[in-house]
């Protein structure tokens, strides 16, 4: 798109792929633990108990874990305009809201309490030592049976209620919502009888809160959730033991059971044997020798520093980092130092995981609604569990906590939510060797060392590992790893020879009475590119074949490839569907800034492993997940258009998505 006085947003839906961008020392305020500290098991035993990747102690030596050191955030203060809300600020917000007319006379719940970031121009113009812009918070709340968006000014103590009800849908669930949903069914005598009738003791019951998407008027006007349950008897891996076909619909606001459906009375609960994934259990049945320890040593400590809790500096990179309840992490103001002038040059104003769409392909009663939006419904940050030192992150990693607000406004800390570390895996960043025929004995090699920002979200059965990786050559790579456990379906079949040819089981028989249902994971990243300033354009460089005529005697070649660059003038022209037989490059560039040879300065966007959704465009889940219709979207700057599935995703109809914005 042609440059204007605003930056472009790029949205990249990936199917658990990799998004790659190519570019054409102080003291820690809170220092990472040193290697000596980490290996002092007298005071840090949790750091020394790894039994898989790094073993400091003999495999069979018992270890008694102690509490991991927790940092006190009570006295934290903001240092940067983009710093997240502090414990003290969240407490003040709670006090101000409790005296507001909207919340005084009725129960309420706070679903989002986050920094309302200042205008972009103020952030760009701010320099260290300047006064901070006024601190404000955006609050999304449920009160009096409705959703509300408010701004709380922490300086003036004013609370502003914004217009609501423009779109369908509800806010992201709170942790309290999810907990309540799993308890409500136990208040139903019918549910309890059904569970016992299926041969499960209530003390062995584990239940999951499952968002139900949107499929019609029957779900209108009520904030609903589905609950399905599993047997924990003889295993911690209850996901492998579904009470198939039993689904409870719960009203989250009234906290009552709306409907109980049991379509799986004849389906047995899968067996528990060989389902426990804990190392202590698997070690007893181990057939592979434990690998020798592997460790990255940094005798002088790490090369990166964290200033004022959130400003990361490493090699030639500098960026702001903060945890986020919905996105997991937010990278802001990413800059790289020019190797010639030494100046910091802007690359990206803001980057985050915008949404994750997970539709299952089983249309039956207990499965059709499983079309999750993991960020907008559950919250990547809310579901981020503490990272395990030496296993999730290597030695010398720096750990950052998340500070969030509970449904009643009370601040709480999610410890070790994000880690920052230097990574070296024996890879090569660059090399060149001269052949002996040149008469030169040259072998030049540069090892590849990168800086990684990592978080892991445990959204029920699946664990998503999201890495933002920075390289010294200016490359930014986003990696998404999928781990955890499959969500499986119970079945009466124990062997494939029992399945009739005409029976569609919507997946694969994985074990006796267990089906792995076909499904997808589409994760969409929001990148607010700011390459050498805000005047950025988007171009598609198409690679096409050119044929030489038979009469052309200047070359024996009959064909060659030609690159044609087309700058997008509209949002429609910037919507990209990747095609194997339409090879192209995608550039974000600043036409007002040139290299020394006259080319515009920019980045190349290189999508990784991705795929298009094959669902019908009129299918309700696809309407809500319409941002997967293209693999790249480019839109004008609009600070409210941050979430590809819309602000209120839960039970939304899909009228506030990236696809809708782009058609305006």
XYZ file of C-alpha atoms in Angstrom:
664
model
C 0.000 0.000 0.000
C 1.198 3.486 -0.716
C 2.622 5.555 2.154
C 0.429 7.879 4.152
C 0.800 9.497 7.535
C 0.012 6.342 9.381
C 1.605 2.989 9.795
C 0.296 -0.225 8.342
C -0.780 -3.220 10.337
C 0.161 -6.626 9.051
C -1.769 -9.713 10.088
C -0.327 -13.126 9.271
C -2.478 -16.218 9.859
C -0.180 -19.226 10.213
C -0.934 -22.885 10.740
C 1.562 -23.358 13.543
C 4.173 -22.060 11.169
C 7.042 -19.623 11.318
C 6.890 -15.981 10.412
C 10.224 -14.555 9.344
C 11.200 -10.950 8.750
C 14.471 -10.053 7.015
C 16.091 -6.599 7.247
C 17.305 -5.228 3.267
C 25.946 -2.705 28.062
C 24.595 -1.517 31.257
C 23.770 -3.283 34.563
C 20.698 -5.430 35.206
C 18.192 -3.753 37.441
C 17.170 -7.283 38.375
C 20.044 -9.472 37.289
C 19.429 -12.991 36.011
C 20.770 -15.681 38.322
C 24.411 -16.461 37.708
C 25.575 -19.967 36.914
C 26.967 -20.266 40.440
C 23.600 -19.315 41.949
C 21.733 -21.722 39.694
C 23.889 -24.661 40.696
C 23.660 -23.921 44.414
C 21.128 -26.627 45.181
C 21.169 -25.821 48.878
C 19.177 -22.665 48.175
C 17.736 -23.299 44.729
C 16.767 -26.952 44.596
C 13.944 -26.419 42.044
C 16.625 -25.308 39.596
C 18.434 -28.606 40.031
C 15.700 -31.210 39.612
C 15.562 -31.584 35.838
C 15.537 -35.207 34.817
C 15.229 -34.879 31.089
C 17.437 -32.290 29.412
C 19.982 -31.240 32.015
C 20.820 -33.428 34.981
C 22.803 -31.900 37.788
C 22.029 -34.739 40.171
C 22.184 -38.483 39.537
C 18.916 -39.739 38.019
C 17.919 -41.840 41.026
C 18.794 -39.360 43.760
C 15.618 -38.048 45.419
C 15.191 -34.305 45.610
C 12.866 -32.405 47.911
C 11.636 -29.316 46.023
C 11.536 -25.993 47.798
C 9.626 -22.865 46.915
C 10.907 -21.011 43.872
C 12.025 -17.507 44.745
C 9.224 -15.004 44.183
C 9.742 -11.345 43.505
C 7.734 -8.736 45.404
C 6.033 -6.365 42.942
C 4.311 -4.192 45.536
C 6.627 -1.213 45.061
C 7.044 -1.445 41.272
C 6.746 1.860 39.416
C 6.421 2.516 35.655
C 9.485 3.841 33.842
C 8.312 3.790 30.219
C 5.038 4.920 28.569
C 4.325 1.303 27.572
C 5.096 -0.327 30.922
C 2.203 -2.507 32.139
C 0.018 -1.532 35.066
C 1.636 -2.028 38.453
C 0.189 -3.631 41.574
C -0.384 -0.207 43.110
C -2.114 1.071 39.963
C -4.415 -1.957 39.790
C -5.365 -1.452 43.422
C -6.185 2.182 42.709
C -8.317 1.174 39.719
C -10.243 -1.254 41.901
C -10.899 1.478 44.458
C -12.066 3.964 41.824
C -14.384 1.436 40.183
C -15.897 0.267 43.460
C -17.234 3.781 44.065
C -18.551 4.214 40.513
C -22.321 4.108 40.011
C -22.072 1.242 37.505
C -20.542 -1.082 40.088
C -21.946 0.073 43.421
C -25.384 -1.505 43.345
C -24.772 -4.829 41.601
C -22.267 -7.673 41.330
C -19.619 -7.185 38.659
C -16.578 -8.873 37.178
C -13.527 -7.347 35.536
C -12.460 -9.257 32.427
C -9.648 -6.992 31.246
C -7.617 -4.451 33.201
C -4.693 -3.252 31.126
C -2.715 -0.171 30.250
C -4.449 2.136 27.795
C -1.390 2.913 25.750
C -0.743 6.589 24.938
C -1.086 7.865 21.402
C 1.657 6.541 19.184
C 3.115 9.994 18.525
C 3.571 10.553 22.269
C 5.361 7.231 22.708
C 7.655 7.816 19.727
C 8.505 11.322 20.937
C 9.158 10.261 24.525
C 12.781 10.000 25.716
C 14.179 8.554 28.901
C 14.087 11.228 31.569
C 10.948 12.867 30.189
C 7.796 12.819 32.331
C 5.539 9.883 31.509
C 2.321 10.628 29.624
C -0.794 10.396 31.839
C -1.316 6.808 32.931
C -4.691 5.374 31.956
C -6.260 1.931 32.058
C -8.723 0.196 29.783
C -11.200 -1.909 31.721
C -13.627 -4.414 30.221
C -16.274 -5.377 32.743
C -19.544 -7.236 33.124
C -22.109 -5.435 35.262
C -25.904 -5.332 35.320
C -26.092 -8.064 32.710
C -24.094 -6.160 30.091
C -20.512 -5.702 28.906
C -18.844 -2.336 29.403
C -15.611 -0.732 28.211
C -14.230 1.957 30.497
C -11.223 4.237 30.709
C -9.783 4.948 34.143
C -7.508 7.999 34.316
C -5.061 7.336 37.133
C -4.005 10.989 37.265
C -7.416 12.685 37.390
C -9.179 9.642 38.898
C -11.927 10.021 36.300
C -13.829 6.978 35.021
C -15.272 7.193 31.508
C -17.802 4.633 30.254
C -17.654 4.140 26.491
C -20.452 3.081 24.176
C -21.099 -0.655 24.240
C -23.445 -3.075 22.534
C -22.316 -2.260 18.978
C -21.386 -5.850 18.284
C -22.331 -9.307 19.458
C -20.113 -11.310 21.730
C -18.787 -11.167 25.249
C -15.408 -10.388 26.819
C -12.647 -12.909 27.359
C -13.468 -15.291 30.190
C -11.979 -14.728 33.606
C -10.247 -17.461 35.563
C -13.230 -17.297 37.909
C -15.602 -17.943 34.974
C -13.714 -21.081 34.031
C -13.578 -22.344 37.599
C -17.267 -21.657 38.215
C -18.272 -23.437 35.014
C -16.665 -26.683 36.150
C -18.344 -26.567 39.571
C -21.922 -25.677 38.562
C -22.776 -29.126 37.069
C -22.135 -30.720 40.461
C -25.132 -28.795 41.831
C -27.402 -30.758 39.473
C -28.833 -34.018 40.785
C -29.458 -35.157 37.203
C -25.795 -34.619 36.318
C -24.581 -36.488 39.389
C -26.879 -39.431 38.620
C -25.626 -39.470 35.028
C -21.988 -39.550 36.120
C -22.562 -42.396 38.551
C -24.588 -44.196 35.885
C -21.585 -44.008 33.567
C -19.519 -45.805 36.200
C -17.485 -42.835 37.425
C -17.078 -41.861 41.054
C -17.636 -38.131 41.624
C -14.287 -37.973 43.426
C -12.585 -39.113 40.199
C -14.223 -36.415 38.081
C -12.335 -33.739 36.122
C -14.311 -31.227 34.054
C -13.277 -28.677 31.428
C -14.906 -25.340 30.468
C -15.403 -25.312 26.684
C -16.342 -22.201 24.731
C -19.312 -22.929 22.498
C -18.837 -20.566 19.562
C -22.039 -19.276 18.016
C -24.575 -21.225 15.964
C -27.898 -19.398 16.148
C -30.616 -17.611 18.057
C -30.944 -20.305 20.700
C -27.721 -18.987 22.217
C -28.656 -15.294 22.073
C -28.917 -13.136 25.164
C -27.108 -15.508 27.507
C -23.420 -15.958 28.259
C -23.162 -19.718 27.998
C -20.452 -22.321 28.231
C -20.242 -26.060 27.643
C -18.752 -28.398 30.227
C -17.452 -31.887 29.479
C -15.949 -34.284 31.969
C -13.351 -37.022 32.256
C -12.350 -39.779 34.635
C -9.137 -39.294 36.615
C -9.183 -42.794 38.056
C -5.703 -44.370 37.919
C -4.141 -41.554 35.836
C -3.407 -37.830 35.881
C -3.905 -37.808 32.111
C -7.675 -37.516 32.305
C -7.801 -36.176 28.720
C -7.416 -39.784 27.549
C -10.513 -40.884 29.526
C -13.457 -38.826 28.245
C -17.009 -39.488 29.416
C -17.998 -39.299 25.781
C -21.226 -37.680 24.658
C -22.024 -36.021 27.997
C -22.263 -32.234 27.615
C -23.582 -29.735 30.140
C -24.581 -26.215 29.099
C -24.080 -23.648 31.876
C -25.175 -20.003 32.150
C -22.082 -18.129 33.335
C -24.041 -15.157 34.664
C -26.759 -17.006 36.602
C -24.427 -19.904 37.436
C -27.105 -22.449 36.611
C -27.310 -25.574 34.460
C -29.266 -24.863 31.273
C -29.167 -28.266 29.589
C -27.691 -31.729 29.995
C -27.157 -33.870 26.896
C -25.932 -37.447 27.064
C -25.513 -39.048 23.643
C -22.763 -41.486 24.601
C -24.321 -43.908 27.060
C -23.066 -46.938 25.139
C -19.510 -45.649 24.719
C -17.048 -47.042 27.277
C -14.532 -44.854 29.060
C -11.057 -45.594 27.618
C -8.642 -47.499 29.837
C -6.112 -45.687 32.024
C -3.101 -47.943 31.423
C -0.058 -46.338 29.787
C -1.593 -42.857 29.762
C 0.395 -41.217 32.579
C 2.866 -38.725 31.083
C 4.801 -37.871 34.261
C 8.520 -38.544 34.101
C 8.505 -40.455 37.379
C 5.987 -42.912 35.924
C 7.483 -43.158 32.455
C 10.975 -43.703 33.885
C 9.855 -47.053 35.283
C 8.995 -48.260 31.764
C 11.888 -46.551 30.005
C 13.440 -48.416 27.075
C 15.767 -45.625 25.882
C 18.906 -44.654 27.766
C 18.879 -41.187 29.286
C 20.916 -38.770 27.209
C 24.082 -37.278 28.620
C 23.662 -33.764 30.043
C 23.750 -30.830 27.612
C 24.366 -27.334 28.892
C 25.124 -23.879 27.502
C 27.794 -22.233 29.644
C 28.317 -18.470 29.819
C 31.183 -17.902 32.280
C 30.857 -14.125 31.941
C 27.089 -14.201 32.174
C 24.571 -13.283 29.478
C 25.208 -10.549 26.918
C 21.773 -8.955 27.220
C 20.513 -6.521 29.832
C 17.036 -5.595 31.042
C 16.730 -1.947 32.034
C 13.864 -0.677 34.174
C 12.202 -4.118 34.168
C 11.020 -4.035 30.535
C 13.628 -2.531 28.171
C 15.690 -5.300 26.554
C 19.114 -4.539 25.061
C 21.166 -7.165 23.270
C 23.882 -6.932 20.611
C 22.459 -4.443 18.096
C 18.818 -4.779 19.235
C 16.654 -2.806 21.640
C 12.951 -3.345 22.360
C 10.274 -3.046 25.032
C 8.813 -6.265 26.416
C 5.777 -6.855 28.604
C 3.447 -9.733 29.497
C -0.184 -9.433 28.407
C -3.247 -11.309 29.650
C -4.677 -11.842 26.163
C -1.685 -11.928 23.793
C 0.823 -13.515 26.159
C 3.641 -11.097 25.355
C 3.869 -7.797 23.514
C 7.052 -6.641 21.776
C 7.158 -2.867 21.211
C 9.518 -0.218 19.829
C 11.889 -2.768 18.286
C 14.976 -0.995 16.940
C 18.281 -2.086 15.464
C 21.572 -0.215 15.560
C 22.979 0.870 12.212
C 26.452 -0.706 11.764
C 27.802 2.410 10.043
C 26.254 5.384 11.839
C 25.597 3.699 15.188
C 22.087 5.168 15.353
C 19.075 3.130 16.418
C 16.681 2.632 13.510
C 13.009 1.759 13.917
C 11.837 -1.656 12.744
C 8.553 -2.534 14.447
C 6.321 -0.461 16.699
C 4.326 -3.380 18.074
C 4.028 -7.137 17.632
C 1.821 -9.725 19.307
C -0.213 -12.899 18.859
C -3.598 -11.539 17.782
C -5.753 -14.675 17.729
C -5.618 -18.457 17.560
C -8.467 -20.304 15.830
C -8.813 -24.034 16.562
C -11.779 -25.638 14.753
C -12.447 -29.363 15.224
C -13.933 -31.247 12.278
C -16.557 -33.364 13.992
C -20.178 -32.212 13.415
C -21.732 -34.469 16.063
C -23.624 -33.241 19.125
C -20.704 -33.260 21.571
C -18.122 -31.824 19.166
C -19.577 -29.431 16.569
C -19.151 -26.377 18.817
C -15.441 -26.973 19.464
C -14.140 -24.059 17.397
C -11.949 -22.323 19.928
C -10.499 -18.811 19.849
C -7.770 -19.451 22.381
C -6.563 -15.857 22.791
C -9.875 -13.998 22.727
C -11.881 -16.549 24.722
C -9.373 -17.966 27.216
C -6.411 -15.566 27.125
C -2.888 -16.628 26.184
C -1.499 -14.730 29.163
C -4.127 -15.958 31.610
C -3.282 -19.530 30.601
C 0.502 -19.017 30.733
C 1.868 -21.218 33.490
C 5.219 -20.500 35.208
C 8.173 -21.566 33.099
C 10.374 -24.322 34.508
C 14.015 -23.180 34.829
C 16.568 -25.302 32.958
C 13.804 -27.111 31.069
C 11.570 -24.446 29.565
C 14.469 -21.983 29.488
C 18.238 -22.527 29.734
C 20.810 -21.349 32.249
C 21.233 -17.583 32.558
C 17.677 -16.919 31.404
C 15.949 -13.839 32.784
C 12.400 -14.397 34.044
C 9.644 -11.814 33.868
C 6.439 -11.979 35.885
C 2.990 -10.949 34.716
C 0.906 -8.676 36.947
C -2.826 -8.982 36.274
C -6.168 -8.239 37.903
C -8.588 -10.905 39.116
C -12.312 -10.640 38.407
C -12.834 -8.584 41.573
C -9.978 -6.228 40.676
C -7.438 -7.678 43.094
C -3.916 -7.701 41.596
C -2.073 -10.994 41.385
C 1.275 -12.129 39.998
C 1.884 -14.871 37.424
C 5.505 -15.691 38.206
C 8.085 -16.737 35.601
C 5.600 -16.085 32.810
C 8.169 -14.961 30.225
C 11.843 -15.746 29.854
C 14.618 -14.074 27.872
C 17.772 -15.964 26.971
C 20.563 -16.320 24.442
C 20.309 -19.409 22.279
C 23.096 -21.357 20.607
C 22.425 -24.781 19.157
C 25.520 -25.337 17.045
C 23.984 -23.593 14.036
C 25.919 -21.420 11.616
C 24.976 -17.797 11.005
C 27.331 -17.376 8.053
C 30.319 -19.123 6.551
C 32.561 -19.129 3.517
C 35.609 -21.163 2.573
C 37.772 -20.737 -0.507
C 38.623 -23.633 -2.772
C 42.340 -24.550 -2.944
C 42.338 -23.731 -6.665
C 42.236 -20.020 -5.747
C 45.491 -20.303 -3.853
C 43.860 -18.791 -0.759
C 43.512 -20.604 2.539
C 40.341 -18.972 3.900
C 37.735 -20.481 6.184
C 35.472 -17.934 7.841
C 32.588 -19.047 10.066
C 30.236 -17.109 12.335
C 28.301 -19.135 14.920
C 24.618 -18.357 15.162
C 23.641 -16.877 18.516
C 20.157 -15.427 18.908
C 18.121 -13.735 21.610
C 14.849 -15.486 22.421
C 11.767 -14.173 24.217
C 9.625 -17.159 25.222
C 6.248 -17.799 26.791
C 4.171 -20.963 27.017
C 0.389 -21.017 27.280
C -1.271 -24.167 28.618
C -4.763 -23.861 27.151
C -6.365 -26.985 28.631
C -4.794 -29.984 26.876
C -2.521 -28.073 24.487
C 0.650 -26.167 25.333
C 1.715 -23.442 22.899
C 5.345 -22.333 23.017
C 5.743 -18.928 21.377
C 9.268 -17.636 20.675
C 10.251 -14.210 19.406
C 13.793 -14.674 18.118
C 16.147 -11.816 17.267
C 19.315 -12.256 15.194
C 22.335 -9.990 14.857
C 21.743 -9.671 11.098
C 18.441 -7.879 11.756
C 16.178 -10.879 11.329
C 13.113 -11.381 13.533
C 11.660 -14.870 13.569
C 8.453 -15.928 15.297
C 8.276 -19.607 16.155
C 5.200 -21.400 17.433
C 5.525 -24.852 18.931
C 2.603 -27.113 19.779
C 2.957 -29.561 22.634
C 0.814 -31.085 25.346
C -1.875 -33.707 24.851
C -4.488 -34.460 22.213
C -8.141 -33.839 22.987
C -9.630 -37.210 22.084
C -13.061 -38.661 21.492
C -14.337 -41.857 23.076
C -15.626 -44.625 20.815
C -16.880 -48.189 21.035
C -14.260 -49.286 18.472
C -11.110 -51.028 19.678
C -9.593 -51.897 16.300
C -9.830 -50.460 12.805
C -11.290 -53.740 11.527
C -14.421 -52.989 13.575
C -15.114 -49.714 11.779
C -17.640 -50.068 8.922
C -16.500 -48.560 5.645
C -19.440 -46.169 5.610
C -18.808 -44.912 9.162
C -17.017 -41.559 9.297
C -15.287 -41.349 12.668
C -13.977 -37.824 11.886
C -10.433 -38.743 12.784
C -8.059 -41.627 13.464
C -8.389 -44.504 15.896
C -5.322 -43.949 18.100
C -5.849 -46.631 20.728
C -8.628 -48.814 22.064
C -11.789 -46.660 22.371
C -9.874 -43.458 21.523
C -10.210 -41.285 18.389
C -7.995 -38.326 17.549
C -10.370 -35.863 15.859
C -9.184 -33.912 12.806
C -8.623 -30.234 13.633
C -6.550 -27.168 12.766
C -4.571 -24.509 14.638
C -4.380 -21.088 12.964
C -2.379 -18.459 14.823
C -2.482 -14.884 13.537
C 0.174 -12.321 14.417
C -0.310 -8.573 14.433
C 2.763 -6.617 13.309
C 2.719 -2.839 13.395
C 5.739 -2.275 11.165
C 7.575 1.012 11.478
C 10.568 0.594 9.181
C 12.660 3.769 9.470
C 9.499 5.700 10.330
C 5.744 5.564 9.843
C 5.573 6.096 6.069
C 5.541 2.464 5.058
C 4.214 0.734 1.949
C 3.493 -2.876 1.084
C 4.549 -4.512 -2.169
C 4.227 -7.914 -3.761
C 7.217 -8.952 -5.843
C 5.914 -11.504 -8.305
C 8.313 -14.015 -9.854
C 7.246 -14.948 -13.368
C 8.674 -16.901 -16.263
C 9.692 -15.075 -19.406
C 10.093 -17.063 -22.630
C 12.591 -16.189 -25.326
C 11.430 -16.444 -28.889
C 13.110 -18.984 -31.125
C 14.486 -16.161 -33.228
C 16.419 -14.509 -30.390
C 20.050 -15.291 -31.183
C 21.535 -13.279 -28.294
C 21.255 -16.207 -25.901
C 20.764 -19.959 -26.108
C 18.362 -19.735 -23.145
C 14.685 -20.235 -23.897
C 13.342 -18.958 -20.555
C 14.316 -17.084 -17.424
C 12.664 -15.645 -14.320
C 11.734 -11.997 -13.877
C 10.763 -10.144 -10.693
C 7.937 -7.600 -10.989
C 7.194 -5.352 -8.033
C 3.668 -4.062 -7.471
C 2.912 -1.624 -4.661
C -0.544 -2.195 -3.169
C -2.822 0.840 -3.426
C -5.801 -0.646 -1.562
C -6.377 -3.095 1.256
C -7.830 -5.539 -1.255
C -4.597 -5.555 -3.260
C -2.681 -6.290 -0.065
C -4.701 -9.392 0.821
C -2.470 -12.354 0.071
C -3.381 -15.974 -0.525
C -0.207 -18.004 -0.752
C 0.057 -20.300 -3.766
C 2.734 -22.853 -4.533
C 2.738 -22.013 -8.248
C 2.640 -18.249 -7.731
C 6.049 -17.612 -6.127
C 6.270 -14.132 -4.657
C 8.084 -12.022 -2.133
C 6.340 -9.582 0.186
C 8.037 -6.350 1.187
C 7.275 -3.720 3.810
C 9.362 -0.699 2.893
C 9.788 3.015 3.461
C 9.785 4.797 0.078
C 11.139 7.984 1.655
C 14.336 6.298 2.920
C 16.917 4.898 0.540
C 19.998 2.740 0.815
C 23.271 4.131 -0.500
C 22.553 2.572 -3.900
C 19.031 3.965 -4.083
C 16.825 1.054 -3.036
C 14.042 1.736 -0.506
C 14.781 0.535 3.014
C 12.545 -2.317 4.068
C 11.925 -5.784 5.385
C 10.955 -8.929 3.548
C 8.065 -10.908 5.032
C 8.628 -14.649 4.687
C 5.657 -16.784 5.796
C 6.481 -20.184 7.194
C 4.415 -23.357 7.203
C 0.837 -22.296 6.679
C -2.410 -23.439 5.098
C -5.779 -22.008 4.175
C -8.970 -22.927 5.979
C -11.163 -25.255 3.915
C -14.354 -24.538 5.844
C -17.293 -23.052 3.963
C -17.316 -19.261 4.155
C -20.915 -19.376 5.432
C -20.124 -21.855 8.194
C -20.545 -19.976 11.525
C -17.072 -20.928 12.803
C -15.457 -19.635 9.606
C -17.413 -16.367 9.824
C -15.907 -15.861 13.272
C -12.489 -16.993 12.063
C -12.637 -15.144 8.733
C -9.163 -13.742 9.344
C -7.899 -17.120 8.096
C -9.351 -16.424 4.629
C -6.013 -14.850 3.681
C -2.477 -15.508 4.844
C -1.467 -11.822 4.852
C -3.640 -8.770 5.483
C -2.467 -5.158 5.430
C -4.717 -2.503 6.960
C -4.420 1.216 7.777
C -3.437 2.208 11.288
C -6.342 2.017 13.717
C -5.389 1.477 17.339
C -8.744 -0.200 18.062
C -8.188 -2.910 15.430
C -5.762 -5.008 17.404
C -7.527 -8.355 17.725
C -8.181 -10.238 14.465
C -11.295 -11.903 15.893
C -12.663 -8.678 17.361
C -12.619 -7.172 20.842
C -15.463 -9.370 22.130
C -14.819 -12.819 20.650
C -16.801 -15.030 23.011
C -20.086 -16.067 21.274
C -19.520 -13.377 18.634
C -21.151 -13.646 15.202
C -18.051 -12.541 13.300
C -19.124 -8.987 12.441
C -16.072 -7.381 14.108
C -13.173 -9.274 12.559
C -10.179 -8.386 10.442
C -12.065 -9.546 7.344
C -14.908 -7.109 8.077
C -12.569 -4.173 8.733
C -10.854 -4.757 5.408
C -14.148 -4.642 3.485
C -15.222 -1.262 4.842
